[in-house]
Every structure is written in structure tokens, then in C-alpha cells.
Amino acid sequence: MSDPLLELRTQLQSLQDEAVREASAIQRQADLPAARARFLGRKGAFGGLMRLLGRLQPSERPAAGALINDSKAAVEAAFDAVKARLEAEALEAALAAGRVDVTLPGRQIVAGAVHPVQRMVDDLVDILAQLGFDIAEGPEVETEGYNFDRLNMPAHHPARDMQDTFFVEGGLVLRTQTSPVQIRVMETGEPPFRIIAPGKVYRCDADVTHSPMFHQIEGLWVDRDVTMVDLKAVLTAFLRKLFGPDREVRFRPSFFPFTEPSVEVDVRRDDGAWMEVLGAGMVHPQVLRNVG
């Protein structure tokens, strides 16, 4: 008479040996799930053996179940070991592929270039700093009071029509000039003042020769006994530092609501023609009164 448990033990050992051999032969992680399922899946070999328990005598089932579980655990351990081996090999391969050769020369980091506009602003600030001016800044979104009224351009002043303005909700504007900075400086400080205000300004211009956003740099010098002679001397020194020491500079009468007298300033080009480069003037007495 045959011994069912002995036959089961032999069958399990054969199945276990087959599973361990197949697991050990796996070289790719992609092949592991299918091989594991063939032995340990719901429809795998061990699943079929568990269904055989129902054919045994009730007294034989506990021992048979223990044999199946032990053999199944050994096969699971074999597949887990293979999984760990394949993951370690994959990690080692990835590390080898990404390994840095420290004997190679370093990669050069190419820095970006300074924008031409910013380079020019930096040059202008450097020149004016050498002439004793400090930098002052102010908001680009301004009140009409700072952008117009305190600069001697009250409501309905014709000078406002010369500047097409971007209006913002709440009675604010995008500043049309850097001049509001001089108002803020004079309101919050005590003279003498000697400042420059570089920055972006905005006007509703958009054609071949205009941009809705552009850059300005403004200078302010308030002190006792400062005259038009000082203004002309500073601007001439500034422009010759910028364009060359022998450059001719010309001052022409003009009008700005916040200066009196006012001038346009030109430099002579290499071809002999005059080129307008800036406007200037003595601070208007009304602007000084507006800031106390």
C-alpha cells in the first residue's frame, strides 16, 4: 500500500528543485514575474498541490499542508534571492554608467552676456557716480500726484498731452518718467541733494521709433549757489566721458514744465551732424515749493 505523504514529499522536492533551477537561470528582471507565477501564482504548481489536500484523509491533511507550505516557502525564498540579485546588478550597472571620471577636464560653464541696455545703464551710472551722484530709486507704478502734479503738471496742463500715459485702477499710472523719484527724495530728505534715478518708464507709444517701455536716467542737484554754469559743466563732463574727450556739446533753449530755464543738449556726431541726447534745466521754483 502506497504512502501518500511520502509520494507528496517526493513530488514537492522535485518541484522545488525545478523551481530553484529555473529561478537561478533568470538573468533579466523582466523574466522574473512569469517564472514566479508558474510556480507560486494562483494557477501555479503549488496552487494545484494545495487543491489535492481535499483528497487526503483528515488525519493526513495537517502534515501534508505543512510539507507544501515549507516547500513553497523555500521556492519563494529562491525567487526573492534572485530578485535581490537582479536589482543589485541593475543598480551596479547604473552606478557604473553614471560614474564620473575625475581625471577628465571639467566642463566649462559659459556665463550669459549682460544685456546691451543694462550695460549702457551701468556705464552711465558709473560716470555719474564719479561726478558725486548717489543712486535713488522709486516705484514704477505711481500716483498722478508724484508723476504729474508735484512736477508742475496739474490736471489739464498741456504738458500731460505730450505723454501718452498707461492708467491703472485706483488713480495710479505707470510712470512716464523717472522724475517722480526726485519728488520723493526731496519730500523725505534734507538738502543738499545730489542723486541720479535710473529705471524703466512707460508710455502708450508703439511705432518704428518708440517703445511702450524704455529706460531713462535722471539727475538732480539741489544746493546753495548751484547755477546754470554748474549744470552745463556737469553735463559737458558727463557727455565727453561717454562719447569722447573732444566731443562738441551744444545747449539749446527748450521747455519742460518742471525746469526753468530748460535746455535740449546735443553732441556733434563724427559726420558733423548734431544729435540730441538729453533734456535738462534748473529745477522749477514751483517744484521746489511743492516739496516744501
Coordinates of C-alpha atoms in Angstrom, one line a residue:
M1 CA 0.0 0.0 0.0
S2 CA 1.5 3.4 -1.0
D3 CA 2.2 6.2 1.5
P4 CA 0.5 9.5 0.3
L5 CA 2.8 11.7 2.4
L6 CA 5.9 10.1 1.1
E7 CA 4.7 10.5 -2.5
L8 CA 3.8 14.1 -1.8
R9 CA 7.2 14.8 -0.2
T10 CA 9.0 13.3 -3.3
Q11 CA 6.8 15.4 -5.6
L12 CA 7.4 18.5 -3.6
Q13 CA 11.2 18.0 -3.7
S14 CA 11.2 17.5 -7.4
L15 CA 9.0 20.7 -7.9
Q16 CA 11.2 22.6 -5.5
D17 CA 14.4 21.6 -7.3
E18 CA 12.9 22.6 -10.7
A19 CA 11.8 26.0 -9.3
V20 CA 15.2 26.7 -7.8
R21 CA 17.0 25.8 -11.1
E22 CA 14.7 28.0 -13.1
A23 CA 15.0 30.9 -10.7
S24 CA 18.8 30.7 -10.7
A25 CA 18.9 30.7 -14.5
I26 CA 17.0 34.0 -14.8
Q27 CA 19.2 36.9 -16.0
R28 CA 16.7 39.6 -16.6
Q29 CA 14.2 41.3 -14.3
A30 CA 11.6 41.2 -17.0
D31 CA 11.6 37.4 -17.0
L32 CA 11.1 37.1 -13.2
P33 CA 7.3 37.7 -12.9
A34 CA 6.3 35.0 -15.3
A35 CA 8.6 32.3 -13.8
R36 CA 7.4 33.1 -10.3
A37 CA 3.8 32.9 -11.4
R38 CA 4.3 29.5 -12.9
F39 CA 5.2 28.1 -9.6
L40 CA 3.6 30.4 -7.0
G41 CA 0.7 32.0 -8.8
R42 CA -3.0 31.1 -8.2
K43 CA -2.9 28.7 -11.1
G44 CA 0.7 27.7 -10.5
A45 CA 2.2 24.3 -9.5
F46 CA 1.8 24.9 -5.7
G47 CA -1.7 26.0 -6.1
G48 CA -2.6 22.7 -7.7
L49 CA -1.0 20.8 -4.9
M50 CA -3.0 22.7 -2.3
R51 CA -6.1 21.5 -4.0
L52 CA -5.0 17.9 -3.6
L53 CA -5.4 18.2 0.2
G54 CA -9.1 17.6 -0.2
R55 CA -8.4 14.1 -1.4
L56 CA -6.4 13.0 1.7
Q57 CA -7.7 11.6 4.9
P58 CA -8.4 14.3 7.5
S59 CA -5.7 12.9 9.7
E60 CA -3.1 13.3 6.9
R61 CA -4.0 16.9 5.9
P62 CA -2.1 18.8 8.6
A63 CA 1.2 17.1 7.8
A64 CA 0.6 17.4 4.1
G65 CA -0.2 21.1 4.4
A66 CA 3.0 21.7 6.4
L67 CA 5.1 19.9 3.7
I68 CA 3.5 22.0 1.0
N69 CA 4.0 25.3 2.9
D70 CA 7.6 24.5 3.7
S71 CA 8.4 23.7 0.1
K72 CA 6.5 26.7 -1.1
A73 CA 8.4 29.0 1.4
A74 CA 11.7 27.6 0.1
V75 CA 10.7 28.4 -3.5
E76 CA 9.6 31.9 -2.5
A77 CA 13.0 32.5 -0.8
A78 CA 14.7 31.3 -4.0
F79 CA 12.8 33.8 -6.2
D80 CA 13.3 36.6 -3.6
A81 CA 17.0 35.9 -3.7
V82 CA 17.1 36.1 -7.5
K83 CA 15.0 39.3 -7.4
A84 CA 17.5 40.9 -4.9
R85 CA 20.5 39.7 -7.1
L86 CA 19.0 41.3 -10.3
E87 CA 18.2 44.6 -8.5
A88 CA 21.7 44.8 -7.2
E89 CA 23.2 44.0 -10.6
A90 CA 20.9 46.7 -12.1
L91 CA 22.0 49.3 -9.5
E92 CA 25.6 48.4 -10.1
A93 CA 25.2 48.9 -13.8
A94 CA 23.5 52.2 -13.3
L95 CA 26.3 53.4 -11.0
A96 CA 28.9 52.3 -13.4
A97 CA 27.2 54.1 -16.3
G98 CA 27.0 57.3 -14.3
R99 CA 30.4 57.1 -12.7
V100 CA 32.4 60.3 -13.1
D101 CA 35.9 60.1 -14.4
V102 CA 37.7 62.5 -12.2
T103 CA 40.7 62.5 -14.5
L104 CA 38.7 64.2 -17.3
P105 CA 38.9 68.1 -17.6
G106 CA 36.0 69.9 -16.1
R107 CA 33.1 71.2 -18.2
Q108 CA 33.3 74.9 -18.9
I109 CA 30.4 76.9 -17.6
V110 CA 29.7 79.7 -20.1
A111 CA 28.2 82.8 -18.4
G112 CA 25.5 84.8 -20.1
A113 CA 26.2 88.2 -21.5
V114 CA 25.0 91.5 -20.0
H115 CA 22.1 93.0 -22.0
P116 CA 23.2 96.0 -24.0
V117 CA 20.7 98.3 -22.3
Q118 CA 21.8 97.2 -18.9
R119 CA 25.5 97.6 -19.9
M120 CA 24.7 101.2 -21.0
V121 CA 22.8 101.9 -17.8
D122 CA 25.8 100.6 -15.8
D123 CA 28.2 102.8 -17.8
L124 CA 26.1 105.9 -17.2
V125 CA 25.7 105.2 -13.5
D126 CA 29.5 104.7 -13.2
I127 CA 30.2 108.0 -14.9
L128 CA 27.7 110.0 -12.8
A129 CA 28.9 108.2 -9.6
Q130 CA 32.4 109.5 -10.3
L131 CA 30.9 113.0 -10.5
G132 CA 29.5 112.6 -7.0
F133 CA 25.9 111.4 -7.6
D134 CA 24.2 108.8 -5.5
I135 CA 21.6 106.3 -6.8
A136 CA 17.9 106.7 -5.8
E137 CA 15.0 104.5 -6.8
G138 CA 11.2 104.7 -6.8
P139 CA 8.1 102.7 -7.8
E140 CA 7.2 102.1 -11.4
V141 CA 3.5 102.3 -10.6
E142 CA 2.9 105.9 -9.4
T143 CA 0.2 108.3 -8.3
E144 CA -0.7 111.1 -10.6
G145 CA 0.4 113.4 -7.8
Y146 CA 4.0 112.3 -8.0
N147 CA 4.1 111.7 -11.7
F148 CA 2.4 114.9 -12.8
D149 CA 1.0 117.3 -10.1
R150 CA 4.1 117.9 -8.0
L151 CA 6.2 118.2 -11.2
N152 CA 4.2 121.3 -12.1
M153 CA 1.9 119.5 -14.4
P154 CA -1.6 119.8 -12.8
A155 CA -4.7 118.4 -14.3
H156 CA -5.5 119.7 -17.8
H157 CA -1.9 121.0 -18.2
P158 CA -1.0 120.8 -21.9
A159 CA 2.3 119.0 -21.0
R160 CA 0.2 116.0 -20.0
D161 CA -0.9 115.6 -23.6
M162 CA 2.7 115.2 -24.6
Q163 CA 3.0 112.0 -22.6
D164 CA 0.6 109.2 -23.6
T165 CA 0.0 107.5 -20.3
F166 CA -0.9 104.0 -19.1
F167 CA -3.6 104.4 -16.4
V168 CA -4.1 101.8 -13.7
E169 CA -7.1 101.3 -11.4
G170 CA -7.2 103.4 -8.3
G171 CA -5.9 106.6 -9.8
L172 CA -2.4 105.1 -10.5
V173 CA -0.3 105.3 -13.6
L174 CA 2.7 103.6 -15.0
R175 CA 5.3 106.3 -14.5
T176 CA 6.0 108.2 -17.7
Q177 CA 9.4 109.4 -16.5
T178 CA 11.8 108.8 -13.6
S179 CA 11.2 112.4 -12.3
P180 CA 8.8 111.2 -9.5
V181 CA 11.9 109.9 -7.8
Q182 CA 13.3 113.4 -7.3
I183 CA 10.0 114.5 -5.7
R184 CA 10.1 111.5 -3.3
V185 CA 13.8 112.2 -2.4
M186 CA 13.1 115.9 -1.8
E187 CA 10.0 115.2 0.3
T188 CA 11.7 112.7 2.6
G189 CA 15.2 114.2 3.0
E190 CA 17.0 117.4 3.7
P191 CA 19.1 119.3 1.1
P192 CA 21.6 119.3 -0.4
F193 CA 20.6 116.6 -2.8
R194 CA 22.8 115.1 -5.5
I195 CA 21.2 111.9 -6.9
I196 CA 20.6 110.0 -10.1
A197 CA 17.5 107.9 -10.8
P198 CA 17.9 105.2 -13.4
G199 CA 14.9 103.0 -14.3
K200 CA 12.2 101.9 -16.7
V201 CA 9.4 104.2 -17.8
Y202 CA 6.2 103.6 -19.8
R203 CA 4.2 105.5 -22.4
C204 CA 1.5 104.5 -24.9
D205 CA 3.9 104.7 -27.8
A206 CA 4.4 101.8 -30.2
D207 CA 5.8 102.6 -33.6
V208 CA 9.1 102.3 -35.5
T209 CA 10.9 104.8 -33.3
H210 CA 9.1 104.3 -29.9
S211 CA 8.6 101.5 -27.4
P212 CA 5.9 101.4 -24.7
M213 CA 8.7 100.6 -22.2
F214 CA 12.1 102.3 -22.2
H215 CA 14.8 103.4 -19.9
Q216 CA 15.7 106.8 -18.5
I217 CA 18.3 108.1 -16.1
E218 CA 17.7 111.4 -14.4
G219 CA 19.9 113.6 -12.3
L220 CA 19.1 116.1 -9.5
W221 CA 21.4 118.5 -7.8
V222 CA 19.9 120.9 -5.2
D223 CA 22.3 123.1 -3.2
R224 CA 23.0 126.7 -2.4
D225 CA 24.7 128.7 -5.2
V226 CA 24.2 126.0 -7.9
T227 CA 23.7 127.8 -11.2
M228 CA 23.2 127.0 -14.9
V229 CA 27.0 127.1 -15.2
D230 CA 27.2 124.1 -12.9
L231 CA 24.6 122.3 -14.9
K232 CA 26.4 122.9 -18.2
A233 CA 29.8 121.9 -16.6
V234 CA 28.4 118.6 -15.2
L235 CA 26.6 117.6 -18.4
T236 CA 29.6 118.5 -20.6
A237 CA 31.9 116.4 -18.5
F238 CA 29.4 113.6 -18.5
L239 CA 28.9 113.6 -22.2
R240 CA 32.6 113.8 -23.0
K241 CA 33.3 110.9 -20.7
L242 CA 30.6 109.0 -22.5
F243 CA 31.3 110.0 -26.2
G244 CA 34.9 111.1 -26.1
P245 CA 37.0 113.9 -24.6
D246 CA 36.9 116.1 -27.7
R247 CA 33.2 115.8 -28.4
E248 CA 31.4 119.1 -29.1
V249 CA 28.4 119.7 -26.8
R250 CA 25.6 122.2 -27.6
F251 CA 22.8 123.6 -25.4
R252 CA 19.6 124.9 -26.9
P253 CA 16.7 126.7 -25.2
S254 CA 13.7 124.5 -24.7
F255 CA 10.6 124.0 -22.4
F256 CA 9.9 121.5 -19.7
P257 CA 7.2 122.2 -17.0
F258 CA 9.4 121.1 -14.1
T259 CA 12.6 123.1 -15.1
E260 CA 13.2 126.8 -15.8
P261 CA 15.2 127.7 -17.7
S262 CA 15.2 124.5 -19.8
V263 CA 17.6 123.2 -22.5
E264 CA 18.0 120.4 -25.0
V265 CA 21.5 119.1 -25.2
D266 CA 23.2 117.8 -28.4
V267 CA 26.5 116.3 -29.3
R268 CA 28.2 116.5 -32.6
R269 CA 28.5 113.2 -34.4
D270 CA 31.5 112.0 -36.4
D271 CA 29.8 113.0 -39.6
G272 CA 29.4 116.6 -38.4
A273 CA 25.6 116.4 -37.7
W274 CA 24.2 117.2 -34.3
M275 CA 22.4 114.5 -32.3
E276 CA 20.0 115.3 -29.4
V277 CA 20.8 113.2 -26.4
L278 CA 19.0 114.7 -23.4
G279 CA 16.9 117.5 -21.9
A280 CA 17.8 119.4 -18.8
G281 CA 17.3 122.6 -16.8
M282 CA 17.2 124.3 -13.4
V283 CA 14.6 122.9 -11.1
H284 CA 11.4 125.0 -11.4
P285 CA 10.7 127.1 -8.4
Q286 CA 7.2 125.8 -8.2
V287 CA 8.5 122.2 -8.0
L288 CA 10.7 123.3 -5.0
R289 CA 7.7 124.9 -3.4
N290 CA 5.6 121.7 -4.0
V291 CA 8.0 119.7 -1.9
G292 CA 8.4 122.4 0.8

